[in-house]
């Protein structure tokens, strides 16, 4: 391992320990925890690519502890008047070929529902995602649709960061992705996920609310009764998350890690478009 990789790992672990301590001082409330995955066993490497044995162990844990519910069920529960029973919602971003080949079989085996947010231009053009992420095909997405566990939503067309786009381009990103998903998959596209979890401008927020019934960000917090369905918080699961970290995140913990990353991302993404 190179010196800079070792330093990164040490910093990452340090932030996780500090976040755990912060949770001890101010424990995260129980509620619905949404987890973010990107790729599983895709071979792209990096923090967004989880190994299949790790992913399977995480799904076994969730299947045997508490409950995993679909996004639609979660939205009903968050809006309902009943006391909220803690639970998990699984989400996957982007649209890589491991979804059909590796992820779906694990979820179907355990009957775990999940939501998959697709950036449609990458599928249309079979264009790789960042870090060499191979796109899934439309037929792979049809298989996923038919698996019985999947809700498929929009992640824009070109994976553009909506907070910095003019209104016409925001509308085009959203409408093109809705059109492509409904034409290829014959589904109604009700759910949206902001690329890189970058919060929207006022205009983008309005455009999303007028087209969808929910939108997800990051934030690493549980969602509570009455939470805004257009600003749902999710907890990103990273390759470096050993089981103890996954376990804390699965219960809404390690929010400090997310807040530190978001501050860093504001700087990292300042000149980016996608
Ligand atoms: Zn994405």
JSON list of C-alpha atoms in Angstrom, two decimals, residues 87-203:
[
{"chain": "A", "resi": 87, "resn": "UNK", "atom": "CA", "xyz": [-36.65, -0.37, 9.59]},
{"chain": "A", "resi": 88, "resn": "UNK", "atom": "CA", "xyz": [-34.30, -0.25, 6.61]},
{"chain": "A", "resi": 89, "resn": "UNK", "atom": "CA", "xyz": [-34.66, 0.85, 3.00]},
{"chain": "A", "resi": 90, "resn": "UNK", "atom": "CA", "xyz": [-32.05, -0.30, 0.46]},
{"chain": "A", "resi": 91, "resn": "UNK", "atom": "CA", "xyz": [-31.06, 2.00, -2.40]},
{"chain": "A", "resi": 92, "resn": "UNK", "atom": "CA", "xyz": [-28.57, 1.64, -5.28]},
{"chain": "A", "resi": 93, "resn": "UNK", "atom": "CA", "xyz": [-27.31, 4.55, -7.40]},
{"chain": "A", "resi": 94, "resn": "UNK", "atom": "CA", "xyz": [-26.11, 4.94, -11.02]},
{"chain": "A", "resi": 95, "resn": "UNK", "atom": "CA", "xyz": [-26.83, 1.75, -13.03]},
{"chain": "A", "resi": 96, "resn": "UNK", "atom": "CA", "xyz": [-23.96, -0.76, -13.37]},
{"chain": "A", "resi": 97, "resn": "UNK", "atom": "CA", "xyz": [-24.09, -4.32, -14.68]},
{"chain": "A", "resi": 98, "resn": "UNK", "atom": "CA", "xyz": [-23.47, -5.92, -11.25]},
{"chain": "A", "resi": 99, "resn": "UNK", "atom": "CA", "xyz": [-27.05, -4.98, -10.31]},
{"chain": "A", "resi": 100, "resn": "UNK", "atom": "CA", "xyz": [-28.50, -7.78, -12.43]},
{"chain": "A", "resi": 101, "resn": "UNK", "atom": "CA", "xyz": [-25.60, -10.20, -12.10]},
{"chain": "A", "resi": 102, "resn": "UNK", "atom": "CA", "xyz": [-24.68, -9.98, -8.40]},
{"chain": "A", "resi": 103, "resn": "UNK", "atom": "CA", "xyz": [-27.06, -7.74, -6.44]},
{"chain": "A", "resi": 104, "resn": "UNK", "atom": "CA", "xyz": [-30.47, -8.99, -7.61]},
{"chain": "A", "resi": 105, "resn": "UNK", "atom": "CA", "xyz": [-29.82, -12.72, -6.90]},
{"chain": "A", "resi": 106, "resn": "UNK", "atom": "CA", "xyz": [-28.78, -11.91, -3.30]},
{"chain": "A", "resi": 107, "resn": "UNK", "atom": "CA", "xyz": [-31.84, -9.70, -2.75]},
{"chain": "A", "resi": 108, "resn": "UNK", "atom": "CA", "xyz": [-34.28, -12.10, -4.45]},
{"chain": "A", "resi": 109, "resn": "UNK", "atom": "CA", "xyz": [-32.98, -15.02, -2.35]},
{"chain": "A", "resi": 110, "resn": "UNK", "atom": "CA", "xyz": [-33.78, -13.10, 0.81]},
{"chain": "A", "resi": 111, "resn": "UNK", "atom": "CA", "xyz": [-36.84, -11.32, -0.58]},
{"chain": "A", "resi": 112, "resn": "UNK", "atom": "CA", "xyz": [-35.40, -7.91, 0.26]},
{"chain": "A", "resi": 113, "resn": "UNK", "atom": "CA", "xyz": [-36.98, -4.99, -1.65]},
{"chain": "A", "resi": 114, "resn": "UNK", "atom": "CA", "xyz": [-34.68, -2.25, -3.00]},
{"chain": "A", "resi": 115, "resn": "UNK", "atom": "CA", "xyz": [-34.77, 0.91, -5.09]},
{"chain": "A", "resi": 116, "resn": "UNK", "atom": "CA", "xyz": [-32.42, 1.40, -8.06]},
{"chain": "A", "resi": 117, "resn": "UNK", "atom": "CA", "xyz": [-31.79, 4.93, -9.33]},
{"chain": "A", "resi": 118, "resn": "UNK", "atom": "CA", "xyz": [-30.62, 5.06, -12.94]},
{"chain": "A", "resi": 119, "resn": "UNK", "atom": "CA", "xyz": [-28.73, 7.79, -14.86]},
{"chain": "A", "resi": 120, "resn": "UNK", "atom": "CA", "xyz": [-30.27, 6.92, -18.21]},
{"chain": "A", "resi": 121, "resn": "UNK", "atom": "CA", "xyz": [-27.80, 8.34, -20.73]},
{"chain": "A", "resi": 122, "resn": "UNK", "atom": "CA", "xyz": [-25.13, 5.91, -19.48]},
{"chain": "A", "resi": 123, "resn": "UNK", "atom": "CA", "xyz": [-27.47, 3.02, -20.34]},
{"chain": "A", "resi": 124, "resn": "UNK", "atom": "CA", "xyz": [-28.50, 4.48, -23.71]},
{"chain": "A", "resi": 125, "resn": "UNK", "atom": "CA", "xyz": [-24.92, 5.05, -24.81]},
{"chain": "A", "resi": 126, "resn": "UNK", "atom": "CA", "xyz": [-23.35, 2.17, -22.86]},
{"chain": "A", "resi": 127, "resn": "UNK", "atom": "CA", "xyz": [-20.99, 4.77, -21.47]},
{"chain": "A", "resi": 128, "resn": "UNK", "atom": "CA", "xyz": [-18.87, 3.82, -18.42]},
{"chain": "A", "resi": 129, "resn": "UNK", "atom": "CA", "xyz": [-19.51, 5.57, -15.11]},
{"chain": "A", "resi": 130, "resn": "UNK", "atom": "CA", "xyz": [-16.70, 7.16, -13.09]},
{"chain": "A", "resi": 131, "resn": "UNK", "atom": "CA", "xyz": [-13.88, 4.77, -12.12]},
{"chain": "A", "resi": 132, "resn": "UNK", "atom": "CA", "xyz": [-14.70, 2.41, -15.00]},
{"chain": "A", "resi": 133, "resn": "UNK", "atom": "CA", "xyz": [-18.20, 1.45, -13.85]},
{"chain": "A", "resi": 134, "resn": "UNK", "atom": "CA", "xyz": [-19.66, -0.73, -16.63]},
{"chain": "A", "resi": 135, "resn": "UNK", "atom": "CA", "xyz": [-23.27, 0.27, -17.34]},
{"chain": "A", "resi": 136, "resn": "UNK", "atom": "CA", "xyz": [-26.11, -2.23, -17.12]},
{"chain": "A", "resi": 137, "resn": "UNK", "atom": "CA", "xyz": [-28.11, -2.78, -20.35]},
{"chain": "A", "resi": 138, "resn": "UNK", "atom": "CA", "xyz": [-31.80, -2.03, -20.82]},
{"chain": "A", "resi": 139, "resn": "UNK", "atom": "CA", "xyz": [-32.43, -5.77, -20.92]},
{"chain": "A", "resi": 140, "resn": "UNK", "atom": "CA", "xyz": [-30.57, -6.12, -17.59]},
{"chain": "A", "resi": 141, "resn": "UNK", "atom": "CA", "xyz": [-32.85, -3.43, -16.17]},
{"chain": "A", "resi": 142, "resn": "UNK", "atom": "CA", "xyz": [-35.91, -5.27, -17.51]},
{"chain": "A", "resi": 143, "resn": "UNK", "atom": "CA", "xyz": [-34.68, -8.39, -15.69]},
{"chain": "A", "resi": 144, "resn": "UNK", "atom": "CA", "xyz": [-34.32, -6.34, -12.53]},
{"chain": "A", "resi": 145, "resn": "UNK", "atom": "CA", "xyz": [-37.81, -4.88, -13.01]},
{"chain": "A", "resi": 146, "resn": "UNK", "atom": "CA", "xyz": [-39.19, -8.43, -13.34]},
{"chain": "A", "resi": 147, "resn": "UNK", "atom": "CA", "xyz": [-37.35, -9.72, -10.25]},
{"chain": "A", "resi": 148, "resn": "UNK", "atom": "CA", "xyz": [-40.22, -8.66, -8.03]},
{"chain": "A", "resi": 149, "resn": "UNK", "atom": "CA", "xyz": [-37.98, -6.85, -5.52]},
{"chain": "A", "resi": 150, "resn": "UNK", "atom": "CA", "xyz": [-37.07, -3.71, -7.47]},
{"chain": "A", "resi": 151, "resn": "UNK", "atom": "CA", "xyz": [-38.40, -0.17, -7.60]},
{"chain": "A", "resi": 152, "resn": "UNK", "atom": "CA", "xyz": [-36.67, 1.77, -10.39]},
{"chain": "A", "resi": 153, "resn": "UNK", "atom": "CA", "xyz": [-36.23, 5.53, -10.13]},
{"chain": "A", "resi": 154, "resn": "UNK", "atom": "CA", "xyz": [-34.47, 8.43, -11.83]},
{"chain": "A", "resi": 155, "resn": "UNK", "atom": "CA", "xyz": [-30.92, 9.63, -11.12]},
{"chain": "A", "resi": 156, "resn": "UNK", "atom": "CA", "xyz": [-31.15, 12.28, -13.92]},
{"chain": "A", "resi": 157, "resn": "UNK", "atom": "CA", "xyz": [-30.18, 11.54, -17.54]},
{"chain": "A", "resi": 158, "resn": "UNK", "atom": "CA", "xyz": [-26.53, 12.61, -17.57]},
{"chain": "A", "resi": 159, "resn": "UNK", "atom": "CA", "xyz": [-25.78, 12.46, -13.82]},
{"chain": "A", "resi": 160, "resn": "UNK", "atom": "CA", "xyz": [-25.57, 16.26, -13.69]},
{"chain": "A", "resi": 161, "resn": "UNK", "atom": "CA", "xyz": [-25.47, 18.19, -10.42]},
{"chain": "A", "resi": 162, "resn": "UNK", "atom": "CA", "xyz": [-28.82, 19.99, -10.47]},
{"chain": "A", "resi": 163, "resn": "UNK", "atom": "CA", "xyz": [-27.92, 22.80, -8.05]},
{"chain": "A", "resi": 164, "resn": "UNK", "atom": "CA", "xyz": [-25.80, 24.54, -10.70]},
{"chain": "A", "resi": 165, "resn": "UNK", "atom": "CA", "xyz": [-28.00, 24.10, -13.79]},
{"chain": "A", "resi": 166, "resn": "UNK", "atom": "CA", "xyz": [-30.34, 26.67, -15.37]},
{"chain": "A", "resi": 167, "resn": "UNK", "atom": "CA", "xyz": [-34.09, 25.81, -15.17]},
{"chain": "A", "resi": 168, "resn": "UNK", "atom": "CA", "xyz": [-34.39, 24.56, -18.77]},
{"chain": "A", "resi": 169, "resn": "UNK", "atom": "CA", "xyz": [-31.51, 22.12, -18.34]},
{"chain": "A", "resi": 170, "resn": "UNK", "atom": "CA", "xyz": [-32.91, 20.85, -15.03]},
{"chain": "A", "resi": 171, "resn": "UNK", "atom": "CA", "xyz": [-36.24, 20.13, -16.73]},
{"chain": "A", "resi": 172, "resn": "UNK", "atom": "CA", "xyz": [-34.47, 18.40, -19.60]},
{"chain": "A", "resi": 173, "resn": "UNK", "atom": "CA", "xyz": [-32.41, 16.18, -17.26]},
{"chain": "A", "resi": 174, "resn": "UNK", "atom": "CA", "xyz": [-35.49, 15.09, -15.34]},
{"chain": "A", "resi": 175, "resn": "UNK", "atom": "CA", "xyz": [-37.88, 14.71, -18.27]},
{"chain": "A", "resi": 176, "resn": "UNK", "atom": "CA", "xyz": [-35.42, 12.81, -20.46]},
{"chain": "A", "resi": 177, "resn": "UNK", "atom": "CA", "xyz": [-34.70, 10.31, -17.69]},
{"chain": "A", "resi": 178, "resn": "UNK", "atom": "CA", "xyz": [-38.41, 9.83, -17.01]},
{"chain": "A", "resi": 179, "resn": "UNK", "atom": "CA", "xyz": [-39.12, 9.39, -20.74]},
{"chain": "A", "resi": 180, "resn": "UNK", "atom": "CA", "xyz": [-36.31, 6.89, -21.26]},
{"chain": "A", "resi": 181, "resn": "UNK", "atom": "CA", "xyz": [-37.21, 4.79, -18.20]},
{"chain": "A", "resi": 182, "resn": "UNK", "atom": "CA", "xyz": [-40.90, 4.70, -19.03]},
{"chain": "A", "resi": 183, "resn": "UNK", "atom": "CA", "xyz": [-40.28, 3.94, -22.72]},
{"chain": "A", "resi": 184, "resn": "UNK", "atom": "CA", "xyz": [-37.77, 1.13, -22.10]},
{"chain": "A", "resi": 185, "resn": "UNK", "atom": "CA", "xyz": [-39.25, -0.40, -18.95]},
{"chain": "A", "resi": 186, "resn": "UNK", "atom": "CA", "xyz": [-42.95, 0.53, -19.17]},
{"chain": "A", "resi": 187, "resn": "UNK", "atom": "CA", "xyz": [-42.92, 1.71, -15.56]},
{"chain": "A", "resi": 188, "resn": "UNK", "atom": "CA", "xyz": [-44.16, 4.80, -13.83]},
{"chain": "A", "resi": 189, "resn": "UNK", "atom": "CA", "xyz": [-41.15, 6.78, -12.57]},
{"chain": "A", "resi": 190, "resn": "UNK", "atom": "CA", "xyz": [-42.09, 8.16, -9.17]},
{"chain": "A", "resi": 191, "resn": "UNK", "atom": "CA", "xyz": [-38.83, 8.46, -7.30]},
{"chain": "A", "resi": 192, "resn": "UNK", "atom": "CA", "xyz": [-35.70, 10.56, -7.72]},
{"chain": "A", "resi": 193, "resn": "UNK", "atom": "CA", "xyz": [-32.18, 10.60, -6.32]},
{"chain": "A", "resi": 194, "resn": "UNK", "atom": "CA", "xyz": [-29.86, 13.64, -6.50]},
{"chain": "A", "resi": 195, "resn": "UNK", "atom": "CA", "xyz": [-26.49, 12.86, -8.17]},
{"chain": "A", "resi": 196, "resn": "UNK", "atom": "CA", "xyz": [-23.63, 12.79, -5.65]},
{"chain": "A", "resi": 197, "resn": "UNK", "atom": "CA", "xyz": [-26.26, 13.67, -3.03]},
{"chain": "A", "resi": 198, "resn": "UNK", "atom": "CA", "xyz": [-25.70, 17.37, -3.77]},
{"chain": "A", "resi": 199, "resn": "UNK", "atom": "CA", "xyz": [-28.67, 19.28, -2.32]},
{"chain": "A", "resi": 200, "resn": "UNK", "atom": "CA", "xyz": [-30.82, 21.13, -4.88]},
{"chain": "A", "resi": 201, "resn": "UNK", "atom": "CA", "xyz": [-31.22, 24.82, -5.65]},
{"chain": "A", "resi": 202, "resn": "UNK", "atom": "CA", "xyz": [-34.70, 26.25, -5.02]},
{"chain": "A", "resi": 203, "resn": "UNK", "atom": "CA", "xyz": [-35.51, 25.85, -8.73]}
]
